[in-house]
Amino acid sequence: MREGPASRPPGRSRVFRAWADRVAGAPVRTLIAGLLGLVVLASGLPSIRFETHAERFLGPDHPSRLRYEAFKRDYGLDTAIFVLLEAEDVFAPGFLARLDAFHADLEATLPHLDEVRSLASARLLSGRDDVLSVREVRKTLPQNGRESDRLAARLFETSAYPGHLFSRDRTLTVVAVSLDAYVDRDLATLQPLSALESGRVVARVETLAERHWPEGGYHLAGNPVVNARLAAAFARDMLLFTVLAVVAIAACLALLFRRASAVVLPLASVMISIAATLGLLGHLGVTLNVTIQILPPFLLAVGASAAIHLLVIAYRELDAGTPRVEAVARSVERAGPALVATSLTTALGLGSFAAATDLAPVTLLGTVAPVGVLATLIAVLVLIPASLVLLPIRARVGEPATVHLRLGRALARLGLRALRAPRLVAAAGLACFVGAGIAASRVDAENDALTYFPAGDPVRIATEIFDERLSGTMSMEVLVDAGVAGGVRQPEIVAALDEMARVLPAIPAVEGARIQRSLSFVDVLREIHLALTEGEPGQGALPSEARLIAQELLLFEATGAEDLERVVASDYSSARITLRAPWGSGRDYLALIPKVEAALERLLPSGVSVSTTGLIVLFAEAVEAISRGFVLSYGTAVLMVTLVMVAFLRSVRAGLASMVPNVLPIAITLGVMGFFGIDLDLFTMLIGSIALGLAVDDTVHLSHAFRRGWEEHGDLERAVSEGLETTGSAILTSSVVLCLGFATFGFSSMSNLVAFGGLTALSIGLALLVDVVFLPPLFAWTRGQRGAETIGEPTATAHGPLSEATPR
């Protein structure tokens, strides 16, 4: 067998050797400088702000979000904190008295309050001789059962409250707490109400509900409640994931290396870099959101994985009797180029999320995560080498091989078998791609935050009760603009709005998505008309002449009631129609919305413009944004990583070939999602690009190891065997660490995070297996070798050892 001549270190290795020599020459100064820089950045941690509003998932420039923001400025929030109260009879005098006290307590104590609506504040209209009076139920509460029945009968006959404010069986009512959309209504400094402030109000409402109904019988529902629960889970889970990741990674490192330094150095270095990353965001005033909760455990796993490659070489050199300073220098020289390349590919995989501009949380992750990856790389290449030089680490000469080395030998045996059976490997890969592609075609995008909570969760129970027995917890807002003052008071538009209340709920449901109620100023007009006509024969439910419509609305305004201000413009040029609906799948509402819009176009007279907004529209639009974001981010990641691999391997052929074992694990993972019916959501859509960035790490390290072996002795089989036995053991250890880091998400109370963690861990495990099996035959193919019969006889090609022509 012909040996390839030994070569001097490539240019990239020489750069890292020079850096290692500088660290070894001044380890204390290097350590202090590195720590000082990271600590300065970490000082921004107290300034971090969080945002968990689901309605802000769309990017700030998305047309639907812009329409929603304009709607909020004109009409306020379209959702509320709903307190559902159950009783034998919600019209009973005793219950109404308690409800009135609760209502008054909410108005007196809640911050950022817009209004409180309840059965106690329900309108009671009466008219005589063209004089209209308006009072609230709580002004004259019923004192006995007869008065309660009379009140109930009146509201059933003359108002739109039945099935909306209280159930038709009189056993359930709702108190709706609407918050201000902004902390400061000064248009020059419009400051939206934050998730933290909204969450505090939700907590206060729950406290007051418990005070007034200590025996129970109340439930909290509504988007602010869901947001508050998400925020609480966000804070709890981020801390939990980080702690669990630290414990799991520490146990893994201790088991595999059996050295204290192998546990302390990676974890300490990476935790400092995480603090520096988050602190930098605090200094910059960046507001974090729900996707950032995956960042600390992710960076812990990635940083520990990078440190493992450095430590494996350093400890091996020490155990071989190499002086400590030289052992550290060699570890940086050999691992450095691959660590930089893998950090770059990981950062590019994460940076691809910035292409998903329609999804604000994903875009932010794509901006922040690469910074964290680069910070951990700096920590690994600065803090760990300096610490290794300073620490008195004992060499283990003659001791039995550690666990990770024994596992490396097992990987070498598996890789050599694959190297000797390239056709079988290729057939298996093709079959996996085809099967995964068929299953992955069943994957759909989804956006339904309520399903993240487990069945039986209080917020899910409350939402189900509201949706089944009242008008629904979600809303779609329809803005009708007649274009002229008084336009929406015209009889034909009033008739169209009245017809909506019958036509829109009759639109066939799309799975669980449906319109249950249409509410507009016409409901108030009907109450006014009934009060003024007192049910006289020949009088319709609504006035049919423009003059009468204007007159009756003017009479209502003269009473001082503010109900119309929330549903119609002051000059009656435009009006707001609220369509109440049950909480449901964003994908289903995406299919229902065009049907609703088509019905609106048919009902309204020509020349009247109509637009839709509200939470239903935002949640539905997010489904499309998730689909587009997945395609854009994954496509961008594949393109950028491919270019990096071509540059790193210095060969187009080798770079393209190396992407096969990187794409296959993601394809299989998507196939698993399709097979088990797991949807793409705000978190699972991240798996592809994250897994690609991490899978490439194994490819880079193994390719680097195979190439070094080929350059040293020119024996293909030996290069593969040695690479898998040494570097393979390191990537196995790092893959276990990464899997453990993502497995911590399995302890979340949120189903989407459980799925995200499990699927990402699966893709990382698959990436290791696929690299061990597929990369040796691909490496041989780039060498121009055709099978086991030619292994060991290097052939000069234009491509070289995954990058160069012949061993040097």
Coordinates of N, CA, C and O in Angstrom, one line a residue, residues 531-669:
A531 N -88.4 50.2 21.9 CA -88.8 51.0 23.1 C -89.7 52.1 22.7 O -90.7 52.5 23.4
L532 N -89.5 52.8 21.5 CA -90.3 53.9 21.1 C -91.6 53.5 20.6 O -92.6 54.2 20.8
T533 N -91.7 52.4 19.9 CA -93.0 51.9 19.4 C -93.8 51.1 20.3 O -95.0 50.9 20.1
E534 N -93.1 50.5 21.3 CA -93.7 49.6 22.3 C -94.5 48.5 21.7 O -95.6 48.2 22.1
G535 N -93.9 48.0 20.6 CA -94.5 46.9 19.9 C -95.9 47.2 19.2 O -96.7 46.3 19.1
E536 N -96.1 48.4 18.8 CA -97.3 48.8 18.1 C -97.5 48.0 16.9 O -96.6 47.7 16.1
P537 N -98.8 47.5 16.6 CA -99.0 46.8 15.3 C -98.6 47.6 14.1 O -98.8 48.8 14.1
G538 N -98.1 47.0 13.1 CA -97.7 47.6 11.9 C -96.3 48.2 11.9 O -95.8 48.6 10.9
Q539 N -95.7 48.3 13.1 CA -94.3 48.8 13.2 C -93.4 47.6 13.1 O -93.5 46.6 13.8
G540 N -92.4 47.7 12.2 CA -91.4 46.6 12.0 C -90.4 46.6 13.2 O -90.4 47.5 14.0
A541 N -89.5 45.6 13.1 CA -88.5 45.6 14.1 C -87.5 46.7 14.0 O -86.8 47.0 14.9
L542 N -87.4 47.2 12.8 CA -86.4 48.3 12.5 C -87.2 49.4 11.7 O -88.1 49.1 10.9
P543 N -86.8 50.7 11.9 CA -87.4 51.8 11.1 C -86.9 51.6 9.6 O -85.8 51.2 9.4
S544 N -87.8 51.9 8.7 CA -87.5 51.7 7.3 C -87.2 52.9 6.5 O -86.9 52.9 5.3
E545 N -87.3 54.1 7.2 CA -87.1 55.4 6.5 C -85.8 56.0 7.1 O -85.5 55.9 8.3
A546 N -85.0 56.7 6.2 CA -83.8 57.3 6.6 C -84.0 58.3 7.7 O -83.2 58.5 8.6
R547 N -85.1 59.1 7.5 CA -85.4 60.1 8.5 C -85.7 59.5 9.9 O -85.1 60.0 10.9
L548 N -86.4 58.4 10.0 CA -86.7 57.8 11.3 C -85.4 57.2 11.9 O -85.2 57.2 13.1
I549 N -84.6 56.6 11.0 CA -83.4 56.0 11.5 C -82.5 57.1 12.2 O -82.0 56.9 13.3
A550 N -82.3 58.2 11.5 CA -81.5 59.3 12.0 C -82.1 59.8 13.3 O -81.4 60.1 14.3
Q551 N -83.4 60.0 13.3 CA -84.1 60.5 14.5 C -83.9 59.6 15.7 O -83.6 60.1 16.8
E552 N -84.1 58.3 15.5 CA -84.0 57.4 16.7 C -82.6 57.3 17.2 O -82.4 57.3 18.4
L553 N -81.7 57.3 16.3 CA -80.3 57.3 16.8 C -79.9 58.6 17.5 O -79.1 58.5 18.5
L554 N -80.4 59.7 17.0 CA -80.2 61.0 17.7 C -80.8 61.0 19.1 O -80.2 61.5 20.0
L555 N -81.9 60.4 19.3 CA -82.6 60.3 20.6 C -81.7 59.5 21.5 O -81.6 59.9 22.7
F556 N -81.1 58.4 21.0 CA -80.3 57.6 21.9 C -79.0 58.4 22.3 O -78.6 58.3 23.4
E557 N -78.4 59.1 21.3 CA -77.2 59.8 21.7 C -77.5 60.9 22.7 O -76.7 61.2 23.6
A558 N -78.7 61.5 22.7 CA -79.1 62.5 23.6 C -79.2 62.0 25.0 O -79.1 62.8 26.0
T559 N -79.3 60.7 25.2 CA -79.4 60.2 26.6 C -78.0 60.1 27.3 O -77.9 59.9 28.5
G560 N -77.0 60.3 26.5 CA -75.6 60.3 27.1 C -75.0 58.9 27.0 O -73.8 58.7 27.4
A561 N -75.7 57.9 26.5 CA -75.2 56.5 26.4 C -74.1 56.5 25.4 O -74.1 57.2 24.4
E562 N -73.0 55.7 25.7 CA -71.8 55.7 24.8 C -71.7 54.4 24.0 O -70.7 54.2 23.3
D563 N -72.8 53.7 23.9 CA -72.7 52.4 23.2 C -72.4 52.5 21.8 O -71.6 51.7 21.2
L564 N -72.9 53.5 21.1 CA -72.7 53.7 19.7 C -71.3 54.1 19.3 O -70.8 53.9 18.2
E565 N -70.6 54.8 20.2 CA -69.3 55.3 20.0 C -68.3 54.1 19.6 O -67.3 54.3 18.9
R566 N -68.6 52.9 20.1 CA -67.7 51.8 19.9 C -68.0 51.0 18.7 O -67.3 50.1 18.3
V567 N -69.1 51.3 18.0 CA -69.5 50.5 16.8 C -69.8 51.3 15.6 O -70.0 50.8 14.5
V568 N -69.7 52.7 15.6 CA -70.0 53.5 14.5 C -69.3 54.8 14.5 O -69.0 55.3 15.6
A569 N -68.9 55.3 13.4 CA -68.2 56.6 13.4 C -69.1 57.7 13.8 O -70.4 57.6 13.6
S570 N -68.6 58.8 14.3 CA -69.4 59.8 14.9 C -70.3 60.5 13.8 O -71.4 60.9 14.1
D571 N -69.8 60.5 12.5 CA -70.6 61.0 11.4 C -71.4 60.0 10.6 O -72.0 60.2 9.6
Y572 N -71.4 58.8 11.1 CA -72.1 57.6 10.5 C -71.6 57.4 9.1 O -72.4 56.9 8.2
S573 N -70.4 57.7 8.8 CA -69.8 57.3 7.5 C -69.4 55.9 7.4 O -69.3 55.3 6.3
S574 N -69.0 55.3 8.6 CA -68.6 53.9 8.6 C -69.1 53.3 9.9 O -69.4 53.9 10.8
A575 N -69.1 52.0 9.9 CA -69.5 51.2 11.0 C -68.7 49.9 11.2 O -68.1 49.4 10.2
R576 N -68.8 49.4 12.4 CA -68.0 48.2 12.7 C -69.0 47.1 13.0 O -70.0 47.3 13.8
I577 N -68.8 45.9 12.4 CA -69.6 44.7 12.6 C -68.7 43.7 13.2 O -67.7 43.4 12.7
T578 N -69.1 43.2 14.4 CA -68.3 42.2 15.1 C -68.9 40.8 14.9 O -70.1 40.6 15.2
L579 N -68.2 39.9 14.3 CA -68.6 38.5 14.1 C -68.0 37.7 15.2 O -66.8 37.5 15.2
R580 N -68.8 37.1 16.0 CA -68.3 36.3 17.1 C -68.2 34.8 16.6 O -69.1 34.4 15.9
A581 N -67.2 34.2 17.1 CA -66.9 32.8 16.6 C -66.2 32.0 17.7 O -65.6 32.6 18.6
P582 N -66.3 30.7 17.6 CA -65.5 29.9 18.6 C -64.1 29.9 18.3 O -63.6 30.1 17.2
W583 N -63.3 29.7 19.4 CA -61.8 29.5 19.2 C -61.6 28.3 18.3 O -62.2 27.2 18.6
G584 N -60.8 28.4 17.3 CA -60.6 27.3 16.4 C -59.3 27.4 15.7 O -58.4 28.2 15.9
S585 N -59.1 26.4 14.8 CA -57.9 26.3 14.0 C -57.7 27.5 13.0 O -58.7 27.9 12.3
G586 N -56.5 28.1 13.0 CA -56.3 29.1 12.1 C -56.4 28.6 10.6 O -56.8 29.4 9.8
R587 N -56.0 27.4 10.4 CA -56.1 26.8 9.1 C -57.6 26.7 8.6 O -57.9 27.0 7.5
D588 N -58.5 26.3 9.5 CA -59.9 26.3 9.2 C -60.5 27.6 8.9 O -61.3 27.8 8.0
Y589 N -60.1 28.6 9.8 CA -60.6 30.0 9.5 C -60.0 30.6 8.2 O -60.7 31.4 7.6
L590 N -58.8 30.2 7.9 CA -58.3 30.6 6.6 C -59.2 30.2 5.4 O -59.3 30.9 4.4
A591 N -59.8 29.0 5.6 CA -60.7 28.6 4.5 C -62.1 29.2 4.6 O -62.8 29.4 3.6
L592 N -62.5 29.6 5.9 CA -63.8 30.2 6.1 C -63.9 31.7 5.7 O -64.9 32.1 5.2
I593 N -62.8 32.4 5.9 CA -62.8 33.8 5.7 C -63.2 34.2 4.3 O -64.0 35.1 4.1
P594 N -62.7 33.6 3.2 CA -63.2 34.0 1.9 C -64.7 33.8 1.7 O -65.3 34.6 1.0
K595 N -65.3 32.8 2.3 CA -66.7 32.6 2.2 C -67.5 33.7 2.9 O -68.5 34.2 2.4
V596 N -66.9 34.2 4.1 CA -67.6 35.3 4.8 C -67.4 36.6 3.9 O -68.4 37.3 3.8
E597 N -66.3 36.8 3.4 CA -66.1 38.0 2.6 C -66.9 38.0 1.3 O -67.4 39.1 0.9
A598 N -67.1 36.9 0.7 CA -68.0 36.8 -0.4 C -69.4 37.1 -0.1 O -70.1 37.8 -0.8
A599 N -69.9 36.6 1.1 CA -71.2 36.9 1.5 C -71.4 38.4 1.8 O -72.4 39.0 1.5
L600 N -70.4 39.0 2.4 CA -70.4 40.5 2.7 C -70.6 41.2 1.4 O -71.3 42.2 1.3
E601 N -69.8 40.9 0.4 CA -69.9 41.6 -0.9 C -71.3 41.4 -1.5 O -71.8 42.4 -2.1
R602 N -71.9 40.3 -1.4 CA -73.3 40.1 -1.9 C -74.3 40.9 -1.2 O -75.2 41.4 -1.8
L603 N -74.1 41.0 0.2 CA -75.2 41.6 1.0 C -75.1 43.2 0.9 O -76.2 43.8 0.9
L604 N -73.9 43.8 0.8 CA -73.8 45.2 0.9 C -74.0 45.8 -0.5 O -73.7 45.3 -1.5
P605 N -74.7 47.0 -0.5 CA -74.9 47.7 -1.8 C -73.6 48.1 -2.5 O -72.5 48.2 -1.8
S606 N -73.6 48.3 -3.8 CA -72.4 48.7 -4.5 C -72.0 50.0 -4.1 O -72.8 50.9 -3.7
G607 N -70.7 50.3 -4.1 CA -70.2 51.6 -3.7 C -69.8 51.6 -2.2 O -69.1 52.6 -1.8
V608 N -70.1 50.6 -1.5 CA -69.8 50.5 -0.1 C -68.5 49.6 0.0 O -68.5 48.5 -0.5
S609 N -67.5 50.1 0.6 CA -66.3 49.3 0.8 C -66.3 48.5 2.1 O -66.9 49.0 3.1
V610 N -65.7 47.4 2.1 CA -65.7 46.5 3.2 C -64.3 45.9 3.4 O -63.6 45.5 2.4
S611 N -63.8 45.8 4.6 CA -62.5 45.2 4.9 C -62.7 44.4 6.2 O -63.6 44.7 7.0
T612 N -61.9 43.4 6.4 CA -61.9 42.5 7.5 C -60.6 42.6 8.3 O -59.5 42.7 7.7
T613 N -60.7 42.4 9.6 CA -59.6 42.4 10.5 C -60.0 41.6 11.7 O -61.0 40.9 11.8
G614 N -59.2 41.8 12.8 CA -59.5 41.1 14.0 C -58.6 39.9 14.2 O -57.9 39.4 13.3
L615 N -58.8 39.2 15.4 CA -57.9 38.1 15.8 C -58.0 37.0 14.8 O -57.1 36.3 14.5
I616 N -59.2 36.7 14.4 CA -59.4 35.5 13.5 C -58.6 35.7 12.2 O -58.0 34.8 11.8
V617 N -58.6 36.9 11.7 CA -57.9 37.2 10.5 C -56.4 37.1 10.7 O -55.7 36.5 9.9
L618 N -55.9 37.6 11.8 CA -54.5 37.5 12.1 C -54.1 36.1 12.3 O -53.0 35.7 11.8
F619 N -54.9 35.3 13.1 CA -54.5 33.9 13.3 C -54.5 33.1 12.0 O -53.6 32.3 11.8
A620 N -55.5 33.4 11.1 CA -55.5 32.7 9.8 C -54.3 33.1 9.0 O -53.7 32.3 8.3
E621 N -54.0 34.4 8.9 CA -52.9 34.9 8.1 C -51.6 34.3 8.6 O -50.7 34.0 7.8
A622 N -51.5 34.0 9.9 CA -50.3 33.4 10.5 C -50.0 32.0 9.9 O -48.9 31.6 9.8
V623 N -51.1 31.3 9.5 CA -51.0 30.0 8.9 C -50.2 30.1 7.6 O -49.3 29.3 7.4
E624 N -50.6 31.0 6.8 CA -49.9 31.2 5.5 C -48.5 31.7 5.7 O -47.6 31.3 5.0
A625 N -48.3 32.5 6.7 CA -47.0 33.0 7.0 C -46.1 31.9 7.5 O -44.9 31.9 7.2
I626 N -46.6 30.9 8.3 CA -45.8 29.8 8.7 C -45.4 29.0 7.5 O -44.2 28.5 7.4
S627 N -46.3 28.7 6.6 CA -46.0 27.9 5.4 C -44.9 28.6 4.6 O -43.9 28.0 4.2
R628 N -45.1 29.9 4.3 CA -44.1 30.7 3.5 C -42.8 30.7 4.3 O -41.7 30.6 3.7
G629 N -42.9 31.0 5.6 CA -41.6 31.1 6.4 C -40.8 29.8 6.4 O -39.6 29.8 6.3
F630 N -41.5 28.7 6.5 CA -40.8 27.4 6.4 C -40.1 27.2 5.1 O -38.9 26.9 5.1
V631 N -40.8 27.5 4.0 CA -40.2 27.3 2.7 C -39.0 28.2 2.5 O -37.9 27.9 2.1
L632 N -39.2 29.5 2.9 CA -38.2 30.5 2.7 C -36.9 30.2 3.6 O -35.8 30.3 3.1
S633 N -37.2 29.9 4.9 CA -36.1 29.7 5.8 C -35.3 28.5 5.4 O -34.1 28.4 5.4
Y634 N -36.0 27.4 5.1 CA -35.4 26.1 4.8 C -34.6 26.2 3.5 O -33.5 25.8 3.4
G635 N -35.3 26.9 2.5 CA -34.6 27.0 1.2 C -33.3 27.9 1.3 O -32.3 27.6 0.8
T636 N -33.4 29.0 2.1 CA -32.3 29.8 2.4 C -31.2 29.1 3.1 O -30.0 29.2 2.8
A637 N -31.6 28.3 4.1 CA -30.6 27.5 4.9 C -29.8 26.5 4.0 O -28.6 26.4 4.0
V638 N -30.6 25.8 3.2 CA -30.0 24.8 2.3 C -29.0 25.5 1.3 O -27.8 25.0 1.1
L639 N -29.4 26.6 0.7 CA -28.5 27.3 -0.2 C -27.2 27.8 0.5 O -26.1 27.6 0.0
M640 N -27.4 28.5 1.6 CA -26.2 29.1 2.3 C -25.3 28.0 2.8 O -24.1 28.1 2.7
V641 N -25.9 26.9 3.4 CA -25.0 25.8 3.9 C -24.3 25.1 2.8 O -23.1 24.7 2.9
T642 N -25.0 24.9 1.7 CA -24.3 24.3 0.5 C -23.1 25.1 0.1 O -22.0 24.6 -0.2
L643 N -23.3 26.4 0.0 CA -22.2 27.3 -0.4 C -21.0 27.2 0.6 O -19.8 27.2 0.2
V644 N -21.3 27.2 1.9 CA -20.3 27.0 2.9 C -19.6 25.7 2.7 O -18.3 25.6 2.8
M645 N -20.3 24.6 2.5 CA -19.7 23.3 2.4 C -18.8 23.2 1.1 O -17.7 22.7 1.1
V646 N -19.3 23.8 0.0 CA -18.4 23.9 -1.2 C -17.1 24.6 -0.9 O -16.0 24.2 -1.3
A647 N -17.2 25.8 -0.2 CA -16.0 26.6 0.2 C -15.1 25.8 1.1 O -13.9 25.8 1.0
F648 N -15.7 25.2 2.1 CA -14.9 24.5 3.1 C -14.2 23.3 2.5 O -13.0 23.0 2.8
L649 N -14.9 22.5 1.7 CA -14.3 21.4 1.1 C -13.6 21.7 -0.2 O -12.9 20.8 -0.8
R650 N -13.7 22.9 -0.7 CA -13.0 23.4 -1.9 C -13.3 22.5 -3.1 O -12.4 22.2 -3.9
S651 N -14.6 22.1 -3.2 CA -15.0 21.3 -4.3 C -16.5 21.4 -4.5 O -17.2 21.1 -3.5
V652 N -17.0 21.7 -5.7 CA -18.4 21.7 -5.9 C -19.0 20.3 -5.8 O -20.0 20.1 -5.1
R653 N -18.3 19.4 -6.4 CA -18.8 18.0 -6.3 C -18.9 17.5 -4.9 O -19.9 16.9 -4.4
A654 N -17.8 17.7 -4.1 CA -17.8 17.3 -2.7 C -18.8 18.0 -1.9 O -19.5 17.5 -1.0
G655 N -18.9 19.3 -2.1 CA -19.9 20.1 -1.3 C -21.3 19.7 -1.6 O -22.1 19.5 -0.6
L656 N -21.7 19.4 -2.9 CA -23.0 18.9 -3.2 C -23.3 17.5 -2.6 O -24.3 17.2 -2.1
A657 N -22.2 16.7 -2.7 CA -22.4 15.3 -2.2 C -22.6 15.3 -0.7 O -23.3 14.6 -0.1
S658 N -21.9 16.3 0.0 CA -22.0 16.3 1.5 C -23.4 16.7 2.0 O -23.8 16.5 3.1
M659 N -24.2 17.3 1.1 CA -25.5 17.8 1.5 C -26.5 16.6 1.5 O -27.6 16.8 2.2
V660 N -26.2 15.5 0.9 CA -27.1 14.4 0.9 C -27.4 13.9 2.3 O -28.5 13.8 2.8
P661 N -26.3 13.6 3.1 CA -26.6 13.1 4.5 C -27.1 14.2 5.4 O -27.5 14.0 6.5
N662 N -27.0 15.5 4.9 CA -27.5 16.6 5.8 C -29.0 16.8 5.5 O -29.7 17.2 6.5
V663 N -29.5 16.6 4.3 CA -30.9 16.8 4.0 C -31.7 15.6 4.4 O -32.9 15.8 4.8
L664 N -31.2 14.4 4.3 CA -32.0 13.2 4.5 C -32.6 13.2 5.9 O -33.8 12.8 6.1
P665 N -31.8 13.5 7.0 CA -32.5 13.5 8.3 C -33.7 14.4 8.5 O -34.7 14.0 9.1
I666 N -33.6 15.6 7.8 CA -34.7 16.5 7.9 C -35.9 15.9 7.1 O -37.1 16.1 7.6
A667 N -35.6 15.3 6.0 CA -36.7 14.7 5.2 C -37.4 13.6 6.0 O -38.6 13.5 6.0
I668 N -36.6 12.8 6.7 CA -37.2 11.7 7.5 C -38.0 12.3 8.6 O -39.1 11.8 8.9
T669 N -37.5 13.4 9.3 CA -38.2 14.0 10.4 C -39.6 14.6 9.9 O -40.6 14.4 10.5

